[in-house]
PDB file of C-alpha atoms in Angstrom:
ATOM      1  CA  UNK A   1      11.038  -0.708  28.273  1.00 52.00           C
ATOM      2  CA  UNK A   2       7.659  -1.876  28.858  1.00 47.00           C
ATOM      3  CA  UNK A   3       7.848  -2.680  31.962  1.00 47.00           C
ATOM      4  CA  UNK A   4       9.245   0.842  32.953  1.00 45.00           C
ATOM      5  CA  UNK A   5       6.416   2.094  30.991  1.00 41.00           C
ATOM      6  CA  UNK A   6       3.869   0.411  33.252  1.00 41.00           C
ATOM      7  CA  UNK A   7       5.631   1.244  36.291  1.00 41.00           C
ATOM      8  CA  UNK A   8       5.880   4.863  35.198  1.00 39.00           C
ATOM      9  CA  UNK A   9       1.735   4.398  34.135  1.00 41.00           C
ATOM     10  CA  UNK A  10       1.057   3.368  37.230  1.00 39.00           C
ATOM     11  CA  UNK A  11       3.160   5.215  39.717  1.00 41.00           C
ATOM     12  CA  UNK A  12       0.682   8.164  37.946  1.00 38.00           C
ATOM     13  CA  UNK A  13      -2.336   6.896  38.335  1.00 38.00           C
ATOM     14  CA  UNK A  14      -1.510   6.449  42.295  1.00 38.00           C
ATOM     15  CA  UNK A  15       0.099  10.016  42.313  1.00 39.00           C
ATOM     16  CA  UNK A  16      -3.590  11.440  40.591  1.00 40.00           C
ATOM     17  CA  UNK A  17      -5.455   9.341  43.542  1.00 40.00           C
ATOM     18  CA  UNK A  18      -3.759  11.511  46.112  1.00 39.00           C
ATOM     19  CA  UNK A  19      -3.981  14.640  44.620  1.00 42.00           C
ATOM     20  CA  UNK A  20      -7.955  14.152  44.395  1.00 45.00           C
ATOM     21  CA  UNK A  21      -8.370  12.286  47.628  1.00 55.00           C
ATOM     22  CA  UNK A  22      -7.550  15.300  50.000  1.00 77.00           C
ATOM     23  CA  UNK A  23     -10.438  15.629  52.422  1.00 89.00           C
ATOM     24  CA  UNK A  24     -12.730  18.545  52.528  1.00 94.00           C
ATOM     25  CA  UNK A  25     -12.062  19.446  56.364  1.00 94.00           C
ATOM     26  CA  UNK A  26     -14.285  22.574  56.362  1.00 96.00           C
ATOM     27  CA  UNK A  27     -16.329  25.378  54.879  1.00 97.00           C
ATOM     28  CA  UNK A  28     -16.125  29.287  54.720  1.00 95.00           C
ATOM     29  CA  UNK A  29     -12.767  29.021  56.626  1.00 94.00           C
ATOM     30  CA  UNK A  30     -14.368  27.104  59.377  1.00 96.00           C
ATOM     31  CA  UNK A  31     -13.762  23.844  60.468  1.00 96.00           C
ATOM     32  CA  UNK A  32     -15.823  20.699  60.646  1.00 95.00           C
ATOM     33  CA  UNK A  33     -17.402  20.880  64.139  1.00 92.00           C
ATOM     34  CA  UNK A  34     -17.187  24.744  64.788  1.00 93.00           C
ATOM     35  CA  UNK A  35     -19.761  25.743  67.440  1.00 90.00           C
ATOM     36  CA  UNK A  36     -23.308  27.678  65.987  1.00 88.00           C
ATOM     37  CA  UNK A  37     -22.021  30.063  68.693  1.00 87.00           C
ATOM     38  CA  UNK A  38     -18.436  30.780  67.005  1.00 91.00           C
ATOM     39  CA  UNK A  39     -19.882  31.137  63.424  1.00 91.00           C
ATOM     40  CA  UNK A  40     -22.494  33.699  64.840  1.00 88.00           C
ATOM     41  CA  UNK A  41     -19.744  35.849  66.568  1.00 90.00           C
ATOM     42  CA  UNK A  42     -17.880  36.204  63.424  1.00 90.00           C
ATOM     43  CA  UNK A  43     -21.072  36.685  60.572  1.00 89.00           C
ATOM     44  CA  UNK A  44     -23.591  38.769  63.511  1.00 85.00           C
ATOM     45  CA  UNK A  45     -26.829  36.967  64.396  1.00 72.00           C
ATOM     46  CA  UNK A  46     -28.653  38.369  61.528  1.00 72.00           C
ATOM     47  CA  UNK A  47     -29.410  35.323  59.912  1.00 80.00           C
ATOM     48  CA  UNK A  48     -32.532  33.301  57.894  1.00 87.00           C
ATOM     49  CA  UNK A  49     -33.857  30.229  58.389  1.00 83.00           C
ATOM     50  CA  UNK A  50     -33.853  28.423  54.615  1.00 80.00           C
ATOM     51  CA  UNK A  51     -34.524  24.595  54.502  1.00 76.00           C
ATOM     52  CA  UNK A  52     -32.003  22.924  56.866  1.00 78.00           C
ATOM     53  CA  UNK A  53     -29.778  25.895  56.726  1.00 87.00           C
ATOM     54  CA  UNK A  54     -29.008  29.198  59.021  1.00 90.00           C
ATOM     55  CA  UNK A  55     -28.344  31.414  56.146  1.00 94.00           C
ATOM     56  CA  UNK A  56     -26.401  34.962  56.514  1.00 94.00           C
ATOM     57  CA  UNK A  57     -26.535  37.691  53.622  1.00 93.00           C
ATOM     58  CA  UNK A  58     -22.949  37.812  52.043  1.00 94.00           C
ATOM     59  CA  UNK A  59     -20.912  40.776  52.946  1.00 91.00           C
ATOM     60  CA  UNK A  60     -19.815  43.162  50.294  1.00 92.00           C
ATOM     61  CA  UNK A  61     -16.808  41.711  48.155  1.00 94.00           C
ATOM     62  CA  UNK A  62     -17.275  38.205  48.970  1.00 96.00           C
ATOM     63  CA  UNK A  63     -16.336  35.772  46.605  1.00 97.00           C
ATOM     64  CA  UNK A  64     -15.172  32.020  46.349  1.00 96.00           C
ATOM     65  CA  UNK A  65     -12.945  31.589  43.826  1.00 94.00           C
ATOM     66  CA  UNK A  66     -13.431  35.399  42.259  1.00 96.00           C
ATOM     67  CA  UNK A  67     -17.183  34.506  41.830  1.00 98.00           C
ATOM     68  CA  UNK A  68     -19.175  36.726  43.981  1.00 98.00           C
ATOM     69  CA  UNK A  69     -21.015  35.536  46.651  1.00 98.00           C
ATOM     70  CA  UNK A  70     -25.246  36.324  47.293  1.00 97.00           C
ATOM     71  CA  UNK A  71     -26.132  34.047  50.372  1.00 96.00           C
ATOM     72  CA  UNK A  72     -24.014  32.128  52.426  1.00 96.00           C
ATOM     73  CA  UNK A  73     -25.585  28.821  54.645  1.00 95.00           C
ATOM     74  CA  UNK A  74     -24.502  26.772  57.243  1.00 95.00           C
ATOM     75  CA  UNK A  75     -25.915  23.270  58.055  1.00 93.00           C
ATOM     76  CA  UNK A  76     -25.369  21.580  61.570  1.00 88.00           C
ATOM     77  CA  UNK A  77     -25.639  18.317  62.697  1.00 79.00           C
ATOM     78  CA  UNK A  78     -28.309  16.176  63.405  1.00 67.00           C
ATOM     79  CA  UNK A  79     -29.054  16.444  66.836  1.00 62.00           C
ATOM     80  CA  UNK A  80     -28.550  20.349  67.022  1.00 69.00           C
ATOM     81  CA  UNK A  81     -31.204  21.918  69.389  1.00 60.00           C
ATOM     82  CA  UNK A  82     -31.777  25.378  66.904  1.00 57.00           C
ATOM     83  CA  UNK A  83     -33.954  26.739  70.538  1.00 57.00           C
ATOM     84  CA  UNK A  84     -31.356  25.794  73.355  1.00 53.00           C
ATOM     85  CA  UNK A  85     -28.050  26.055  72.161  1.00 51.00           C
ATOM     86  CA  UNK A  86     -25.615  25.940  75.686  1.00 50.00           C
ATOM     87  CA  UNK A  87     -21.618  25.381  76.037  1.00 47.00           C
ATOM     88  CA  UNK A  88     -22.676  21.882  76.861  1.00 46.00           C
ATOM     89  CA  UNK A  89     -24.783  21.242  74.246  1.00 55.00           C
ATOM     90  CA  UNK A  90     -23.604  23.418  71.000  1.00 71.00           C
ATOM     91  CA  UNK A  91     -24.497  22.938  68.065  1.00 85.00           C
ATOM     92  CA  UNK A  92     -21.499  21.653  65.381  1.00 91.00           C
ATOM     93  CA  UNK A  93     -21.232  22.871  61.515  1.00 94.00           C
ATOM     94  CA  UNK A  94     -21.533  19.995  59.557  1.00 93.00           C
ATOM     95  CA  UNK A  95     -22.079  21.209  55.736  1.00 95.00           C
ATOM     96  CA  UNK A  96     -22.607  24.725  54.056  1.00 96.00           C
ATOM     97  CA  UNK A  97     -23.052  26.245  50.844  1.00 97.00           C
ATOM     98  CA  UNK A  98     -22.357  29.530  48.716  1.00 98.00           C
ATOM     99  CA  UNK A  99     -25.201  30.703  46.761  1.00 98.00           C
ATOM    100  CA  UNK A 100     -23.575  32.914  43.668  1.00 98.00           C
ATOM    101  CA  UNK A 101     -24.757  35.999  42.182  1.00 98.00           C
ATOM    102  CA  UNK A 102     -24.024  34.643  38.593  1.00 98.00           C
ATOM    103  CA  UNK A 103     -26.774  33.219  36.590  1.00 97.00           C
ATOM    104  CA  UNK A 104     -24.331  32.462  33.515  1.00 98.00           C
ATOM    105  CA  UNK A 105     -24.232  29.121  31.598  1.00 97.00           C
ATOM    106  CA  UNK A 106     -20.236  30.122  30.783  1.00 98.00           C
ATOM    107  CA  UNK A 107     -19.775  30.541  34.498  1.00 98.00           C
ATOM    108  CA  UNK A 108     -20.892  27.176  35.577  1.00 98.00           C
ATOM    109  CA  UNK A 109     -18.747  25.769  32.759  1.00 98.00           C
ATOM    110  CA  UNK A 110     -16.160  27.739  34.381  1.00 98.00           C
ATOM    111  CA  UNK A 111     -16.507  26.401  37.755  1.00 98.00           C
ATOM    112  CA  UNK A 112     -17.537  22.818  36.471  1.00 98.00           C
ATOM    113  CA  UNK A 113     -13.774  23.250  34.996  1.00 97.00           C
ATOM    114  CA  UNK A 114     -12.135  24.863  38.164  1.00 97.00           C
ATOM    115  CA  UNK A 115     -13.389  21.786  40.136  1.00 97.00           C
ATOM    116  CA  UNK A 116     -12.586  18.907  37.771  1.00 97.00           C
ATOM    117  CA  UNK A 117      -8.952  20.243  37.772  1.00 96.00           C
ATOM    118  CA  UNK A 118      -9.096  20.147  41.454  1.00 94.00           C
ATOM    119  CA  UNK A 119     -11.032  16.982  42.547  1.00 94.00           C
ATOM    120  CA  UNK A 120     -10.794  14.907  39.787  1.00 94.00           C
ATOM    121  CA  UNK A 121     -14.025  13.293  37.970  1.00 95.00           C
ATOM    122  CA  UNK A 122     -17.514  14.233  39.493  1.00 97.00           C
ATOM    123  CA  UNK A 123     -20.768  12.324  39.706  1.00 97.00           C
ATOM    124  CA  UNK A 124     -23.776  14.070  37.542  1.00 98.00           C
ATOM    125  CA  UNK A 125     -27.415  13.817  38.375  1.00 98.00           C
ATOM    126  CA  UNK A 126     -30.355  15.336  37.011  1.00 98.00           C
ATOM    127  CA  UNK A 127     -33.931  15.634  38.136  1.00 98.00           C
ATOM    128  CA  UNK A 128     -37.159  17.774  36.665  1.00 98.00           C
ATOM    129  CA  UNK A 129     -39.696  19.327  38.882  1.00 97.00           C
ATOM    130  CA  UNK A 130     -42.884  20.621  38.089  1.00 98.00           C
ATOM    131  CA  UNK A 131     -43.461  25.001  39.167  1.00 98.00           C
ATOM    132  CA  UNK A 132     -46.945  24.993  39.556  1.00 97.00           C
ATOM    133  CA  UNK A 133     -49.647  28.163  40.098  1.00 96.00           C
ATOM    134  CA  UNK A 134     -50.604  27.203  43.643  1.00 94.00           C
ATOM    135  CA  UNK A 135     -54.235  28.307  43.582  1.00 94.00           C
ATOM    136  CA  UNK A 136     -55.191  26.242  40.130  1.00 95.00           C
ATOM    137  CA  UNK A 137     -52.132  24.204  39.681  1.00 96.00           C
ATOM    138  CA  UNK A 138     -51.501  25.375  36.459  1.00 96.00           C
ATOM    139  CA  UNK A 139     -47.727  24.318  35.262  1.00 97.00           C
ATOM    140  CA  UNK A 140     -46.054  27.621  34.702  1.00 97.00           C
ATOM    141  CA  UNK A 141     -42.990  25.637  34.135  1.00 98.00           C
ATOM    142  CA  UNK A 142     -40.763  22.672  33.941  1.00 98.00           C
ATOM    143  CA  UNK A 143     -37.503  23.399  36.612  1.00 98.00           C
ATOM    144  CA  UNK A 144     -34.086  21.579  35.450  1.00 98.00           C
ATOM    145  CA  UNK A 145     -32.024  21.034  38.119  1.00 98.00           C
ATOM    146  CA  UNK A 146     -28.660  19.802  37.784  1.00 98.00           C
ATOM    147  CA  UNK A 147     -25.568  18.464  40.854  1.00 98.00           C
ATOM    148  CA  UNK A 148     -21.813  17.765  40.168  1.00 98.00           C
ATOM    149  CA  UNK A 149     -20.986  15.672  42.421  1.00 98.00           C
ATOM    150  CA  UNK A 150     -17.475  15.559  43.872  1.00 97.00           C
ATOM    151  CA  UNK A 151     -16.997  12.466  46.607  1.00 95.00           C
ATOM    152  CA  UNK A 152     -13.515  12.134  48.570  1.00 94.00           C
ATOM    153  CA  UNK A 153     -12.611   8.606  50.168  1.00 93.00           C
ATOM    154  CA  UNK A 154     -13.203   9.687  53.178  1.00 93.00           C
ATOM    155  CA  UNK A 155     -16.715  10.511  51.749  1.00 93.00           C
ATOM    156  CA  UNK A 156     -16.877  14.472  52.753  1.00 96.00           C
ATOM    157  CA  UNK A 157     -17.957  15.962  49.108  1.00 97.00           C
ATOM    158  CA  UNK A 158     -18.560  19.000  46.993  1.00 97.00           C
ATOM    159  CA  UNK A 159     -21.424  20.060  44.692  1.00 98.00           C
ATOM    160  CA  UNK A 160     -21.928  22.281  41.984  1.00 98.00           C
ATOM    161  CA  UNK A 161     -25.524  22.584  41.605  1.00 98.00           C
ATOM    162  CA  UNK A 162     -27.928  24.644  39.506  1.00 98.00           C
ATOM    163  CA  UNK A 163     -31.313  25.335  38.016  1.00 98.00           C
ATOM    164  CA  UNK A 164     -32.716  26.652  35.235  1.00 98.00           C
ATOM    165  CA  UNK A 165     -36.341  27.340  33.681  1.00 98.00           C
ATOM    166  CA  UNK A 166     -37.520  25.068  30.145  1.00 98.00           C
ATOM    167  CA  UNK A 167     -39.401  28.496  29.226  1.00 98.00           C
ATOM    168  CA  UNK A 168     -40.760  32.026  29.711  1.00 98.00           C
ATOM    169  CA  UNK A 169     -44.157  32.731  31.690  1.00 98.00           C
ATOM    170  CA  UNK A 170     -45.785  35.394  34.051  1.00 97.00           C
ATOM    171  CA  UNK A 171     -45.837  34.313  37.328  1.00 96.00           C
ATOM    172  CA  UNK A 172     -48.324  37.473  39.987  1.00 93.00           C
ATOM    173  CA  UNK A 173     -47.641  39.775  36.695  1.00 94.00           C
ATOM    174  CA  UNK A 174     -43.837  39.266  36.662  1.00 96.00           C
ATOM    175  CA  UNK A 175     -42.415  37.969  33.575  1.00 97.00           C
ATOM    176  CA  UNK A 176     -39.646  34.999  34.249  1.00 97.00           C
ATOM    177  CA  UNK A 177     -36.957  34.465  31.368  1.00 97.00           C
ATOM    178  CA  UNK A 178     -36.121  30.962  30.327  1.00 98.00           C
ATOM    179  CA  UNK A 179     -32.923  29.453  31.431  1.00 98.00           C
ATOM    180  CA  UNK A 180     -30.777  29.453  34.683  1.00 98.00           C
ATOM    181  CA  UNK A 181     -31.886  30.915  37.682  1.00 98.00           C
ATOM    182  CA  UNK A 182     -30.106  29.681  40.421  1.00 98.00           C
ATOM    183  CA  UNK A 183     -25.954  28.361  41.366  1.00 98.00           C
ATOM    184  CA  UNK A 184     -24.762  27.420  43.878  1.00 98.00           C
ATOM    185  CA  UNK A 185     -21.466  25.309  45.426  1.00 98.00           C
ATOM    186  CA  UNK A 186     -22.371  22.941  48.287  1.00 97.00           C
ATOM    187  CA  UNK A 187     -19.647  21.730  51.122  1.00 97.00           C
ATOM    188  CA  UNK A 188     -20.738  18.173  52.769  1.00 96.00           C
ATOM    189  CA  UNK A 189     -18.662  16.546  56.048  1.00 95.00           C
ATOM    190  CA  UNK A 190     -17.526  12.776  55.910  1.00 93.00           C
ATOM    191  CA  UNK A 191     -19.987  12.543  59.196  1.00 87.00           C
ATOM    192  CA  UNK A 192     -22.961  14.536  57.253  1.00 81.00           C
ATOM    193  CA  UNK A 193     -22.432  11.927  54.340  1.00 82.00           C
ATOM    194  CA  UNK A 194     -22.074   8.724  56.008  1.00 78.00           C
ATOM    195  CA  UNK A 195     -25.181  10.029  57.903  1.00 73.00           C
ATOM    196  CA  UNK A 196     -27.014  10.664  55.115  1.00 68.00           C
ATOM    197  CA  UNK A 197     -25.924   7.188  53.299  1.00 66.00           C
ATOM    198  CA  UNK A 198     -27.164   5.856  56.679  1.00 60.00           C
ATOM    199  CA  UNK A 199     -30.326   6.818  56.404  1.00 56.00           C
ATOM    200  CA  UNK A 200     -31.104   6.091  52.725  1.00 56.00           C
ATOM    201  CA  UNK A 201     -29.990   2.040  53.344  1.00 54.00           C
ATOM    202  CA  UNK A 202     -31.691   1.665  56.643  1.00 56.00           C
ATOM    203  CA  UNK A 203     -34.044  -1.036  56.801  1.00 57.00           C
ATOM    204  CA  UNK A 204     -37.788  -0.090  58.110  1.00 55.00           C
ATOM    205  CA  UNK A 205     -39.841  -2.752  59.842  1.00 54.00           C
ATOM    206  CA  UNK A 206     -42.701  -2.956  62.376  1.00 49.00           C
TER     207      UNK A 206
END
């Protein structure tokens, strides 16, 4: 009876490792490797420059899993000419990410749920930065951002991520509430993580 037991134990835990080791093969309903070119046709070559994303405004409606959508970003591959992009030389989509209109500490619970039922146990990381008056460098506040970190064996990933204020201050005579200001879901490619994992172990010399 034991023995079945095991059997029966383990035949589960191997059934769980498939269900969370499906690969995430795209973002936004595009593929891994979609052309710049393609992604402008369908969103309109409206978009904004924000870090190492093209980012589009989200259309009226959108949502990702009935959350509604504010910006919408796509990240391409190393290598990507942003001033010259030709048939020959396109530029591939390599990660994106959904920035939400919600701001609501039962929402990211929410998600945080919706993704653990989907891709199994996440990774957590937390870091503190300093928001800082530019001119004087007084600390207006203390900026708490949090990732959920979702990695597939084939390393392409997910991420919850979001920020939030330690307290209330008056930043060019706006007044800024305490607590979350920012979430967002992040897409990563196996290539844009082995990349990145790449780049943190290489070894620098003269």
């Amino acid at each position: 009876m034991k023995v079945k037991l095991l059997f029966l134990y383990l035949a589960l835990v191997f059934l769980s490792a498939e269900v969370f080791a499906n690969p995430i093969d795209g973002f936004d309903g595009f593929k891994w490797g979609t052309t710049k070119n393609e992604i402008i046709e369908s969103r309109g070559d409206e978009s904004i420059i924000w870090g190492d994303f093209e980012v589009w405004q989200a259309k009226d409606g959108e949502t990702v899993s009935g959350f509604p959508i504010k910006l919408i970003g796509y990240e391409f591959k190393d290598g990507c000419d942003e001033n010259n992009v030709t048939r020959s030389s396109p530029c591939f989509l390599g990660g994106g990410a959904y920035l939400l209109e919600t701001t609501s500490t039962d929402d990211i619970t929410t998600l945080t749920g919706l993704l653990r039922g989907k891709y199994g146990k996440d990774r957590i990381t937390h870091e503190v930065e300093k928001k800082r008056n530019p001119g004087d460098g007084f600390l207006y506040a203390n900026i708490n951002s949090t990732r959920h970190i979702w990695q597939q064996a084939d390393k392409s990933a997910i991420e919850l991520f979001y920020k939030s204020y330690d307290r209330d201050f008056v930043e060019n005579l706006n007044e800024v509430k305490k607590g979350v200001f920012r979430v967002g879901v992040k897409y990563y490619s196996s290539d844009y993580m082995k990349q990145t994992e790449s780049t943190k172990t290489r070894k620098k010399s003269f």
